[in-house]
CSV table of C-alpha atoms in Angstrom, one decimal:
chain,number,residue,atom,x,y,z
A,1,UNK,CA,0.0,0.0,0.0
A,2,UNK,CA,1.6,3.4,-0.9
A,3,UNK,CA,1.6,6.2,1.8
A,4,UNK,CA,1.4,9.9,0.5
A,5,UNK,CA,2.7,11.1,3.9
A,6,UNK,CA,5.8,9.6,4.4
A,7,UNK,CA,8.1,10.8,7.4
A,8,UNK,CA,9.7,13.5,7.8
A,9,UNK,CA,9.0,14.3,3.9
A,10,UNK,CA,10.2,17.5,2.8
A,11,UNK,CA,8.5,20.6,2.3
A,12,UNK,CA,5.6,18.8,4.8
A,13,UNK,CA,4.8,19.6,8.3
A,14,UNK,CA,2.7,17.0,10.7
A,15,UNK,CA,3.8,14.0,8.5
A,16,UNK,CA,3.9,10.4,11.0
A,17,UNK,CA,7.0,10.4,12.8
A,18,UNK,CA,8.9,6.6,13.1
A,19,UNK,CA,7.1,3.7,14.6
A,20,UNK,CA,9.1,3.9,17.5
A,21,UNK,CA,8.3,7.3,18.2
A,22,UNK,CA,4.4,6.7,17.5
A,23,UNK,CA,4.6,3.7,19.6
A,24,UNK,CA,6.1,5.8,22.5
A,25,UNK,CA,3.6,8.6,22.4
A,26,UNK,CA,0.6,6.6,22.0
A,27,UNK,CA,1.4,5.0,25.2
A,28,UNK,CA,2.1,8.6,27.3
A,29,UNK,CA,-0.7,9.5,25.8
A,30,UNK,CA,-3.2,6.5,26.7
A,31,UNK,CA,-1.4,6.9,30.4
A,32,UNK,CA,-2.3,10.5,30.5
A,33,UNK,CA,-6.2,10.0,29.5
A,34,UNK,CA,-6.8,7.5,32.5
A,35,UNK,CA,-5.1,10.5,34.4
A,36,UNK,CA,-7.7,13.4,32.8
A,37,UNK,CA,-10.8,10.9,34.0
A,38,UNK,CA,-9.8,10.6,37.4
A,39,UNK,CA,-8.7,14.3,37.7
A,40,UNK,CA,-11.8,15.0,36.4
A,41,UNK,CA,-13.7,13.1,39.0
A,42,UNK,CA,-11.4,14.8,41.7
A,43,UNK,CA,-12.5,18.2,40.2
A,44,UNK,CA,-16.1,16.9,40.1
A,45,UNK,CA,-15.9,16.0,44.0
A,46,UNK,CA,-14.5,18.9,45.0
A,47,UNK,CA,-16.7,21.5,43.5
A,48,UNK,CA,-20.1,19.9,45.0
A,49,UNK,CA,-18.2,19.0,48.1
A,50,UNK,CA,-17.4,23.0,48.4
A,51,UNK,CA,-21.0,23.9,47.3
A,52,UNK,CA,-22.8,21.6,49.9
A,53,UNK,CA,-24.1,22.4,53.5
A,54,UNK,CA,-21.1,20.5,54.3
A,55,UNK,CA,-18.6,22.9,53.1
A,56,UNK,CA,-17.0,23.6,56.0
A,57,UNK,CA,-15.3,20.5,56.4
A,58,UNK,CA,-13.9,20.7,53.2
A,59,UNK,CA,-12.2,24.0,53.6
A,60,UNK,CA,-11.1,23.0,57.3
A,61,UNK,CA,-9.5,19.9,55.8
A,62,UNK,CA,-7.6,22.2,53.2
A,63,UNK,CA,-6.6,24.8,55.9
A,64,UNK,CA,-5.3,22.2,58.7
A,65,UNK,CA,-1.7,22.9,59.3
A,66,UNK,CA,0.4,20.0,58.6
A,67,UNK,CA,2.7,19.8,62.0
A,68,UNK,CA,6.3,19.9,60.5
A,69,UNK,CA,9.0,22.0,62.5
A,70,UNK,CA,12.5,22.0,61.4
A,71,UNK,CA,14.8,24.6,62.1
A,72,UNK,CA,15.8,26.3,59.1
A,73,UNK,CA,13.1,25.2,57.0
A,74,UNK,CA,10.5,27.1,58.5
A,75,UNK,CA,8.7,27.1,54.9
A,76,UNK,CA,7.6,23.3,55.3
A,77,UNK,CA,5.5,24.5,58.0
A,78,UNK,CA,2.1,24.6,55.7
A,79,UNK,CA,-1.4,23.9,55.1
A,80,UNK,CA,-2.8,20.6,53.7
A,81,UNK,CA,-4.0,22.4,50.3
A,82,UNK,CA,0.0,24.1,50.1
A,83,UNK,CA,1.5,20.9,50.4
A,84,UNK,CA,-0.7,19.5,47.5
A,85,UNK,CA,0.5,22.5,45.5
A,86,UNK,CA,4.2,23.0,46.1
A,87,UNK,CA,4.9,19.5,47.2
A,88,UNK,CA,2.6,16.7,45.3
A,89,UNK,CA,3.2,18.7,42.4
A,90,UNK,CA,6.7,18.4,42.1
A,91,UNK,CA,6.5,14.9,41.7
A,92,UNK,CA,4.1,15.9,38.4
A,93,UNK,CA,6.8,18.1,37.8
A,94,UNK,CA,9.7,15.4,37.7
A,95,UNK,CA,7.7,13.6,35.3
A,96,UNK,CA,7.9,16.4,33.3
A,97,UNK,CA,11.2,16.8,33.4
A,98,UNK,CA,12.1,13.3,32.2
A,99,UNK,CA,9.5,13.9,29.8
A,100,UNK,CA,11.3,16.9,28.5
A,101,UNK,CA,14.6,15.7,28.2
A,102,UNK,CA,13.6,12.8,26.1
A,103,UNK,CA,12.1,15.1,23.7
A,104,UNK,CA,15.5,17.0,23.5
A,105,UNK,CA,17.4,13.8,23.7
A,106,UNK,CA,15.6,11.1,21.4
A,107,UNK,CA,12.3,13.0,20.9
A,108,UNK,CA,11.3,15.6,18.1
A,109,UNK,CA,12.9,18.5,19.8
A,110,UNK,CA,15.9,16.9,19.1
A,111,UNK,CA,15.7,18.0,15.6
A,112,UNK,CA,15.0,21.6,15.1
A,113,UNK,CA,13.1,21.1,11.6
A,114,UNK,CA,11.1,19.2,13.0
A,115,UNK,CA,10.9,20.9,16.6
A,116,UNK,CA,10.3,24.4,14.9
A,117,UNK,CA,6.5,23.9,14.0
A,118,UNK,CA,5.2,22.8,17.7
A,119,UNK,CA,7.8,25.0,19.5
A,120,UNK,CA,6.6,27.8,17.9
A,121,UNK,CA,2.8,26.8,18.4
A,122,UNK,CA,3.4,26.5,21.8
A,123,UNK,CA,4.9,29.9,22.2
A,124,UNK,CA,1.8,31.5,20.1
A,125,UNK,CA,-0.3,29.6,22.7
A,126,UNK,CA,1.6,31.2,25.3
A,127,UNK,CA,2.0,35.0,24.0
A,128,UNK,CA,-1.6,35.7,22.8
A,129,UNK,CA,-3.9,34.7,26.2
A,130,UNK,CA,-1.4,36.3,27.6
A,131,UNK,CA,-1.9,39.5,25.8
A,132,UNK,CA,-5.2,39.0,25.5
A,133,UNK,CA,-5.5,38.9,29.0
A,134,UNK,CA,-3.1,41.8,30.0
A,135,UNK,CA,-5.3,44.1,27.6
A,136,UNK,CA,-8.3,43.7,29.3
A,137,UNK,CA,-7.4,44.0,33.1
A,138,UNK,CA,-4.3,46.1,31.7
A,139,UNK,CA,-6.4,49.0,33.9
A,140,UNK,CA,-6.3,46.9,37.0
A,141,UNK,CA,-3.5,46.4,38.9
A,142,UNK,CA,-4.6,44.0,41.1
A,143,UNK,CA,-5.7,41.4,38.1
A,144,UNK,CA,-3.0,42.3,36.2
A,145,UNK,CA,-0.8,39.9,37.8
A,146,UNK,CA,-2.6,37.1,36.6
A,147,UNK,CA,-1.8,37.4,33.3
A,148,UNK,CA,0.4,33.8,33.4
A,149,UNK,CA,-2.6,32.1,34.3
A,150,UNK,CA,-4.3,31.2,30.7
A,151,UNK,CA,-0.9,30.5,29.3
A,152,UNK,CA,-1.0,26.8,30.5
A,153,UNK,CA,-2.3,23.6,28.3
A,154,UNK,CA,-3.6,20.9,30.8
A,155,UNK,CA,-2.2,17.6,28.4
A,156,UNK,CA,-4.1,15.0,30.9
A,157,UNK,CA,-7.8,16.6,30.6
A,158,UNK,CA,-7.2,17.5,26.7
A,159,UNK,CA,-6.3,13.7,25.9
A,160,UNK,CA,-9.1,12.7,27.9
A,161,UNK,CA,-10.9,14.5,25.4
A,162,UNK,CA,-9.2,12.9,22.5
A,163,UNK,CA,-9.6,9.9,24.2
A,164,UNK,CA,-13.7,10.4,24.0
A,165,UNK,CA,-14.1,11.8,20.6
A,166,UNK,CA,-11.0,11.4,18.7
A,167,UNK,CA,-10.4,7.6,18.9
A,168,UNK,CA,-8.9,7.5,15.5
A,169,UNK,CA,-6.9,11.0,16.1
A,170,UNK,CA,-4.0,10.8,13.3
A,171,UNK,CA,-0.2,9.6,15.0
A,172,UNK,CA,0.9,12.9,13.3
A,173,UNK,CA,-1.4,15.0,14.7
A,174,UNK,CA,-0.8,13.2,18.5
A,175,UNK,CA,2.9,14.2,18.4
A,176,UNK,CA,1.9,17.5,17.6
A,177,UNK,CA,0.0,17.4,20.8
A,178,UNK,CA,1.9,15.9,23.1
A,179,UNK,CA,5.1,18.1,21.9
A,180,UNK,CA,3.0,21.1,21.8
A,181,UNK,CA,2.1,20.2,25.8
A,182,UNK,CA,5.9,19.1,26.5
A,183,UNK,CA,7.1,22.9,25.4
A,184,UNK,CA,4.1,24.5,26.9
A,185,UNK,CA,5.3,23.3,30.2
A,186,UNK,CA,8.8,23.9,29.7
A,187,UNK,CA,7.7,27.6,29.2
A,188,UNK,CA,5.0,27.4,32.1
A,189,UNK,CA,7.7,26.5,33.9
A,190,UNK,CA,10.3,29.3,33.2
A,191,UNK,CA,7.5,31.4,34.1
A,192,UNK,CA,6.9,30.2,37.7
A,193,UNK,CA,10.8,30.2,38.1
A,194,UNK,CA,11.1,33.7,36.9
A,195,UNK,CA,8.1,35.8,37.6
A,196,UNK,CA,6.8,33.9,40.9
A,197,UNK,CA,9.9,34.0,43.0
A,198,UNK,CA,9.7,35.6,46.2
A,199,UNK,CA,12.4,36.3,49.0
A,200,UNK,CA,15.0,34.8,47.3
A,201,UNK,CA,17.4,33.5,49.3
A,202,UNK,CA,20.6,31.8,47.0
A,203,UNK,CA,22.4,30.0,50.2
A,204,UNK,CA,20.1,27.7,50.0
A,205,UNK,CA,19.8,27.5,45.9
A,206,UNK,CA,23.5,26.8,46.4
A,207,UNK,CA,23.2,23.9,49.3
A,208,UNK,CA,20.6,22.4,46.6
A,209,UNK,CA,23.4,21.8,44.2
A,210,UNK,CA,24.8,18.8,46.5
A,211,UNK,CA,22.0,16.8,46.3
A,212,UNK,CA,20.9,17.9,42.8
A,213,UNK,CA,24.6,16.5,41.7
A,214,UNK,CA,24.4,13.5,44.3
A,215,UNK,CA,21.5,12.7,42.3
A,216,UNK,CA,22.7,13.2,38.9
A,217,UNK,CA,25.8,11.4,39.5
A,218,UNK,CA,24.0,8.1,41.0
A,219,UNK,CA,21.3,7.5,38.3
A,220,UNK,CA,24.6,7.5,35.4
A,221,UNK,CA,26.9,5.9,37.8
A,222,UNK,CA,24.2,3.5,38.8
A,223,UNK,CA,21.9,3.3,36.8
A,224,UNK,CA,21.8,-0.6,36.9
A,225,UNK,CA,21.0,-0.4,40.0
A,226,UNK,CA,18.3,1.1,39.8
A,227,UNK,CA,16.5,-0.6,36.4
A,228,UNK,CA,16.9,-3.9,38.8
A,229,UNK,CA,16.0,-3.3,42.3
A,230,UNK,CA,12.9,-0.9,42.4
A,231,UNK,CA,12.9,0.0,46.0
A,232,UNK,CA,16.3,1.0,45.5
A,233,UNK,CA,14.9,4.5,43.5
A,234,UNK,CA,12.0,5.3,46.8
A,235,UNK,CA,15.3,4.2,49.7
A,236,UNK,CA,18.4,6.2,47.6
A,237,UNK,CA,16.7,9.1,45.3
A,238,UNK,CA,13.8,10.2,47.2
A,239,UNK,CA,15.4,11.2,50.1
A,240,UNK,CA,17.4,13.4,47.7
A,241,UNK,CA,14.4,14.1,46.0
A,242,UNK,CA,12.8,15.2,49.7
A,243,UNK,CA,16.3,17.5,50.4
A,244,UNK,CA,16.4,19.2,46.9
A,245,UNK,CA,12.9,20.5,47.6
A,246,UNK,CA,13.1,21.3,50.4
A,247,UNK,CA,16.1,23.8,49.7
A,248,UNK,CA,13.8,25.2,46.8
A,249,UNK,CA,11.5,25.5,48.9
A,250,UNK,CA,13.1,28.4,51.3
A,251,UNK,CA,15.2,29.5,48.6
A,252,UNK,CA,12.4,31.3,47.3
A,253,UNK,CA,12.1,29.5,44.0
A,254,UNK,CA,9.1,27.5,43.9
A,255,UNK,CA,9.6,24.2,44.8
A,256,UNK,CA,8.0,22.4,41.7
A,257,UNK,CA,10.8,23.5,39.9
A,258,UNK,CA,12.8,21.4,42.2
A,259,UNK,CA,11.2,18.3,39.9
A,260,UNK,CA,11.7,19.9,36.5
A,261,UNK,CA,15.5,20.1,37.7
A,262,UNK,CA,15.9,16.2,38.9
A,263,UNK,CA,14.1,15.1,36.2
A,264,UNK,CA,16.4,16.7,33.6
A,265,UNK,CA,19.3,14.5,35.5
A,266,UNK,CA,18.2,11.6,34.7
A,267,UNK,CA,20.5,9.8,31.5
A,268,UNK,CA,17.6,9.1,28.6
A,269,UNK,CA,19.5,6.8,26.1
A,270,UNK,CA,19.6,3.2,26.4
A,271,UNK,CA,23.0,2.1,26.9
A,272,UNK,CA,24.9,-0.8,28.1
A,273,UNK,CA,24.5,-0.3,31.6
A,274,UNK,CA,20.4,-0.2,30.5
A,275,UNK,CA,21.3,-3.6,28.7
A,276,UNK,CA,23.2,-5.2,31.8
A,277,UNK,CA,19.5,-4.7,33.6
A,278,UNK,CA,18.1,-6.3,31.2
A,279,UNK,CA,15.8,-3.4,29.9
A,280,UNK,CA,15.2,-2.2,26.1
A,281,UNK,CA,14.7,1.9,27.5
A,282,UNK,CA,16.8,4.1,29.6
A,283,UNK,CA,16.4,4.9,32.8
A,284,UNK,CA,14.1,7.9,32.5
A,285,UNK,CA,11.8,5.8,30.9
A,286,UNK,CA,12.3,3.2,34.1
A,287,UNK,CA,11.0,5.9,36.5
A,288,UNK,CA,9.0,7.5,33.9
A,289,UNK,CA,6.8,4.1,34.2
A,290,UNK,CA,7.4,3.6,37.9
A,291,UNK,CA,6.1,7.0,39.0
A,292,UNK,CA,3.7,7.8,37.0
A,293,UNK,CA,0.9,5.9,38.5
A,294,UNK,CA,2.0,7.6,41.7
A,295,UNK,CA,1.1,11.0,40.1
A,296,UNK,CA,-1.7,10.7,37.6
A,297,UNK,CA,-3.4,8.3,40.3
A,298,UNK,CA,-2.5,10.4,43.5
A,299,UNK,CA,-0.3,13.8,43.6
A,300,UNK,CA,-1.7,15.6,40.7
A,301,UNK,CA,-5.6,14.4,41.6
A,302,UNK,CA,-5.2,15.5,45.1
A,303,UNK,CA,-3.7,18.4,44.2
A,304,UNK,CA,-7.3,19.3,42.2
A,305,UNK,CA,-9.3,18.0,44.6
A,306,UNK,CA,-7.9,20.9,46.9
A,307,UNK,CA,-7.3,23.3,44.9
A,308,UNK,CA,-10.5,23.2,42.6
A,309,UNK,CA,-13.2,23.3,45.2
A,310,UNK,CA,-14.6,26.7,45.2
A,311,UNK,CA,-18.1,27.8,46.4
A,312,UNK,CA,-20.0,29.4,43.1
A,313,UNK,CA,-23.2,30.4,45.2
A,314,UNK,CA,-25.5,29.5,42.3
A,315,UNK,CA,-26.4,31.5,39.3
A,316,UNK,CA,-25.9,34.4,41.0
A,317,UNK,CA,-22.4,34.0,42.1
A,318,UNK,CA,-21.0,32.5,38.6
A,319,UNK,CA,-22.6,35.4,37.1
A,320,UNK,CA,-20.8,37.9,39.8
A,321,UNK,CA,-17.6,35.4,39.7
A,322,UNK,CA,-17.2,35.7,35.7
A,323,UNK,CA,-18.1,39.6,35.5
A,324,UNK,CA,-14.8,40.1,37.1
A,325,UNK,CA,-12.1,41.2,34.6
A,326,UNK,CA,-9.7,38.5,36.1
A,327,UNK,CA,-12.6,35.8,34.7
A,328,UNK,CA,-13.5,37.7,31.6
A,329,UNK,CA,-9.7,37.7,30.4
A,330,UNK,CA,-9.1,34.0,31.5
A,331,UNK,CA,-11.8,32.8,29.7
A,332,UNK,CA,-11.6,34.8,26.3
A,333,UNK,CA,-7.4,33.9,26.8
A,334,UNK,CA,-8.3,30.1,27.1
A,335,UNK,CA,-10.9,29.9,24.2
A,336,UNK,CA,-10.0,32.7,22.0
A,337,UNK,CA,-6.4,33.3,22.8
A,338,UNK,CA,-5.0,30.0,22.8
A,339,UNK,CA,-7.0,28.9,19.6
A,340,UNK,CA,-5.6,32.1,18.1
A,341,UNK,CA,-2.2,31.6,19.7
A,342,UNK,CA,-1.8,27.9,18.1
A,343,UNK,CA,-3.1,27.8,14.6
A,344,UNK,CA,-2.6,30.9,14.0
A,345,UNK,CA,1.2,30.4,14.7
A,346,UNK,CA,1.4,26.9,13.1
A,347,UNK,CA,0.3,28.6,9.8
A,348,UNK,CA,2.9,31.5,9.9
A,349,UNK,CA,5.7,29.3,10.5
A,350,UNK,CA,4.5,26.8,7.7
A,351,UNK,CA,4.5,29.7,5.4
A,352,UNK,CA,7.5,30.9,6.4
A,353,UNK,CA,9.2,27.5,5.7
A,354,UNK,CA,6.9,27.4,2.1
A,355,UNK,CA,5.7,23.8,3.3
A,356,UNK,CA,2.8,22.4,3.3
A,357,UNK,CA,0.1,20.6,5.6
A,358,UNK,CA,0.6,16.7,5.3
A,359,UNK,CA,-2.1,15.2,2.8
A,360,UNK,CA,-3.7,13.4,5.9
A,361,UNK,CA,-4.2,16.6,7.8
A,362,UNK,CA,-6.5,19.7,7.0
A,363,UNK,CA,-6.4,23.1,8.4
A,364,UNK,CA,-9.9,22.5,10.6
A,365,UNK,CA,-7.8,19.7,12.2
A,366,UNK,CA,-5.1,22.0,13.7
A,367,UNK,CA,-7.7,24.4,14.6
A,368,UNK,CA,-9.6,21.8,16.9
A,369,UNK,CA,-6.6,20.6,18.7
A,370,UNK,CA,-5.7,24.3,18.8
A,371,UNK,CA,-9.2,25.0,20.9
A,372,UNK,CA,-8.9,21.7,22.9
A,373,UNK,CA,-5.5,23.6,24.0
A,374,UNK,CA,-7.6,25.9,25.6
A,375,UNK,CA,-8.5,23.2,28.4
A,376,UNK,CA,-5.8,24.9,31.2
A,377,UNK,CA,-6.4,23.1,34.4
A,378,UNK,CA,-3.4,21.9,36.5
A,379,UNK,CA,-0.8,24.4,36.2
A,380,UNK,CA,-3.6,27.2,35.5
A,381,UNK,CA,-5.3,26.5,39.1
A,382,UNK,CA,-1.0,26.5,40.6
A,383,UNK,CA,-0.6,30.2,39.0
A,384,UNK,CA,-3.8,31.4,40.0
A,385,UNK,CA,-2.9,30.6,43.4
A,386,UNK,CA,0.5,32.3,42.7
A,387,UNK,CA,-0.7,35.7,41.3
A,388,UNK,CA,-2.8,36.9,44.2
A,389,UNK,CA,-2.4,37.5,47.8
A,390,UNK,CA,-4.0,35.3,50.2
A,391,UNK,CA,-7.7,35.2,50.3
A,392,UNK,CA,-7.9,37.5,47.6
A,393,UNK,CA,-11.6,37.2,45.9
A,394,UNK,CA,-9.5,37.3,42.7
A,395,UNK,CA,-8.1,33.9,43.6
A,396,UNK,CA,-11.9,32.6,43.2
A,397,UNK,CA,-12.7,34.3,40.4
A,398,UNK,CA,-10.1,33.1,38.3
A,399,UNK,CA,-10.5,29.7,39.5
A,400,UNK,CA,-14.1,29.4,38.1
A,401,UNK,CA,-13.0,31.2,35.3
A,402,UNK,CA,-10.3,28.5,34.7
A,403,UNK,CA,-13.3,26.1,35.2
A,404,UNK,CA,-15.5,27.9,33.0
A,405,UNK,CA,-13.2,28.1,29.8
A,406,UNK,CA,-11.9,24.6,29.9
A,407,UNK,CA,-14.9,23.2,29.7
A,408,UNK,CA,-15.8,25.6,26.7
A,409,UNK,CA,-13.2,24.4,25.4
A,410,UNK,CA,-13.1,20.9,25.9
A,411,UNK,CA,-16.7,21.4,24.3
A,412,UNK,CA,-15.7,23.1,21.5
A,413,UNK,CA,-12.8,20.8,20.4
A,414,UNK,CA,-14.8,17.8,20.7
A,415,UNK,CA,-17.3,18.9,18.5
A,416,UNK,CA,-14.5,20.1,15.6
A,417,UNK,CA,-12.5,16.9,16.3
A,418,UNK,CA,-15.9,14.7,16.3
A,419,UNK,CA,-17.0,15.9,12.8
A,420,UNK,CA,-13.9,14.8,11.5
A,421,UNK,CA,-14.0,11.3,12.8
A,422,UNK,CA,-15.2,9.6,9.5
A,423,UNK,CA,-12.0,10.8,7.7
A,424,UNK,CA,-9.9,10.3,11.0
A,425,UNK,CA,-11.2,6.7,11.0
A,426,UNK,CA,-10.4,6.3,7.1
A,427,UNK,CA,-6.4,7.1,8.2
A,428,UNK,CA,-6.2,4.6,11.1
A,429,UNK,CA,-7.2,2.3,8.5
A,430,UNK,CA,-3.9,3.2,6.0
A,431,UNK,CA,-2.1,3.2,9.2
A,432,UNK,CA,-3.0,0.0,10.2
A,433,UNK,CA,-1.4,-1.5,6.7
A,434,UNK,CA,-0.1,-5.7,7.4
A,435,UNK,CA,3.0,-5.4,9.5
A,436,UNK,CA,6.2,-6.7,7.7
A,437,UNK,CA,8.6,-10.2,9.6
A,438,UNK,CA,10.3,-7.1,11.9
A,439,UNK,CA,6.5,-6.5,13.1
A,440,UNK,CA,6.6,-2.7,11.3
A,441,UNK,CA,3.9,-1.6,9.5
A,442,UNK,CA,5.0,-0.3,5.9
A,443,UNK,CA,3.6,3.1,6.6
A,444,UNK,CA,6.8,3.8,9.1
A,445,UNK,CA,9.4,1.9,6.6
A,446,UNK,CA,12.3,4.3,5.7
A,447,UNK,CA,12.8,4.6,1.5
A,448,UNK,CA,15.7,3.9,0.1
A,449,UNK,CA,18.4,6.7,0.6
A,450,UNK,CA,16.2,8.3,3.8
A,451,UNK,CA,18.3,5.2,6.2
């Protein structure tokens, strides 16, 4: 059977990438739907939980101080719902971080003609909620410091979507996802590091460095090790783990960022100490496998469940909640801004590069994973906490705003990416072509001359 869209054909942007790489992302990306169900039933039971006579409780169980006093680390000393953000998260975080050095190892950002498209959409869905946000509450200085919040793509709740609607979603236009989501957090992260640092304090950014190298030099030096015996990663790396964020976490920096940091020490490329251990994938992978049940299943659904339980007061109070400018800009920056931000981007840089959509993919196709990147949940709820003070009705606001537009735009995307499922399913069907003796199908086989 001849394929049209061969990869990486020239003069063609979101062509299939290899097998291997299909193969890879399919599975993150069937890991991270089972995640988006359960965060959205952790979502679901906080917001009637928070809106019952019984609400109370809820909010006391948030607000209970958890009793840790060490001196010198006077920051640990925190509330329930804190915790969930700056420390459950930073295991979501370090999952990241592998995440992202895979792509820059063996991924597609390894290769910048091929990293150019999504980086760039990424950016565009970064830059314009942001300005779309910062030009409507640009006359209010107390919203205006919310203008990070819309920036952020939630990848769990937007493949849930996929997962629902888009069962025969093209491999080409998966990658784009998932690699539009990997670069989205990369730049959500910069943006906690740099803009939501408060009281820095370097000595201890510098006493981080010992365990951060500690670290680094254990999983190369090690790594065997750790592929065979599994407890040896919870006894010997978390502790380090435990240590590194801690030190973020009075340094000022927020401690999330302690994740991204470990994950990125991690060595990605299978090697022979991967082979002595009898494993076909580096270690990141390893870990990447071990610990992600312990955050799509725990950290980042409690972290919701906290964090996304907010009384609305009926009609009356969403109406009052979303006629504050804080809402108004989130939710026009999540629908309009990041659909805007991401096709709209994807199409300059094609023209720029005179190439042209792969034969498989249509314009209405970016444009509906464009809108479903307008579902910003995890990291939106963590900067909305950032941005304002403490108790701030702001806080509130934005939080049913965030609410508010994800759903419209999980809504929206499904219904684009629906009415395209007849000529999605006709794809999957030339993808799924009769595999050859190496168990490849045809439609990933290199030509002759491409190696």
């Amino acid at each position: 059977m001849t394929n049209t869209s061969t990869p990486n054909a020239p003069n063609t942007v979101l062509s299939r990438g290899s097998y291997a790489e299909s193969k890879r992302v399919t599975e993150i990306l069937r890991n991270e739907s089972v995640g988006g169900f359960i965060l959205l039933a952790a979502t679901a039971l906080a917001i009637i939980w928070a809106n019952t006579p019984f609400a109370d409780s809820y909010f006391a169980a948030r607000d209970a101080l958890i009793p840790i006093h060490i001196p010198g680390f006077e920051h640990l000393h925190m509330s329930v719902g804190h915790f969930a953000a700056d420390g459950l998260l930073a295991v979501f975080f370090f999952l990241t971080g592998l995440e992202l050095k895979k792509e820059f190892v063996i991924g597609d950002l390894r290769s910048p003609s091929t990293a150019i498209v999504p980086v760039a959409a990424a950016a565009g869905g970064v830059a314009v909620p942001a300005i779309i946000y910062a030009i409507i509450n640009a006359s209010n200085a107390s919203a205006i410091h919310g203008w990070a919040i819309p920036t952020a793509t939630d990848i769990a709740f937007a493949v849930a979507v996929l997962a629902g609607v888009g069962t025969f979603l093209p491999s080409a236009l998966r990658l784009f996802l998932l690699t539009l989501a990997v670069v989205d957090d990369l730049i959500a992260i910069c943006i906690i590091a740099i803009f939501y640092t408060n009281n820095f304090h370097g000595e201890y950014l510098l006493l981080a460095i010992i365990p951060i190298a500690l670290f680094a030099w254990l999983t190369h030096r090690y790594e065997t090790m750790f592929h065979l015996r599994t407890p040896a990663a919870w006894f010997i790396l978390l502790p380090l783990g435990v240590l590194t964020w801690a030190l973020f976490m009075e340094s000022g920096i927020h401690a999330t960022i302690a994740g991204v940091v470990l994950g990125f020490c991690v060595p990605v490329i299978h090697n022979q100490r991967s082979e002595a251990a009898g494993s076909e994938t580096g270690l990141a992978e390893a870990l990447e496998h071990r610990f992600r049940p312990l955050s799509t299943g725990f950290c980042v659904p409690v972290f919701a469940f906290f964090s996304a339980g907010v009384t609305v007061g009926g009609f009356e109070g969403l109406g009052r909640a979303l006629s504050d400018s804080v809402a108004v800009g989130i939710v026009l920056a999540l629908v309009l801004g990041k659909t805007i931000g991401i096709s709209g981007t994807t199409w300059l840089v094609t023209r720029f590069k005179g190439a042209n959509l792969d034969p498989d993919v249509a314009w209405i196709d970016v444009i509906g994973l464009a809108v479903t990147g307008g579902i910003g949940f995890t990291v939106s709820l963590l900067v909305a906490e950032l941005s304002f003070p403490a108790g701030s009705a702001h806080t509130e606001d934005a939080k049913i705003a965030i609410l508010v537009g994800s759903i419209t735009a999980a809504i929206l995307g499904a219904a684009l990416l629906s009415a395209r499922n007849k000529h999605y399913r006709a794809i999957a069907l030339k993808e799924s072509v009769d595999e050859d003796e190496n168990g490849i199908p045809d439609v990933f086989e290199s030509k002759p001359g491409e190696g």
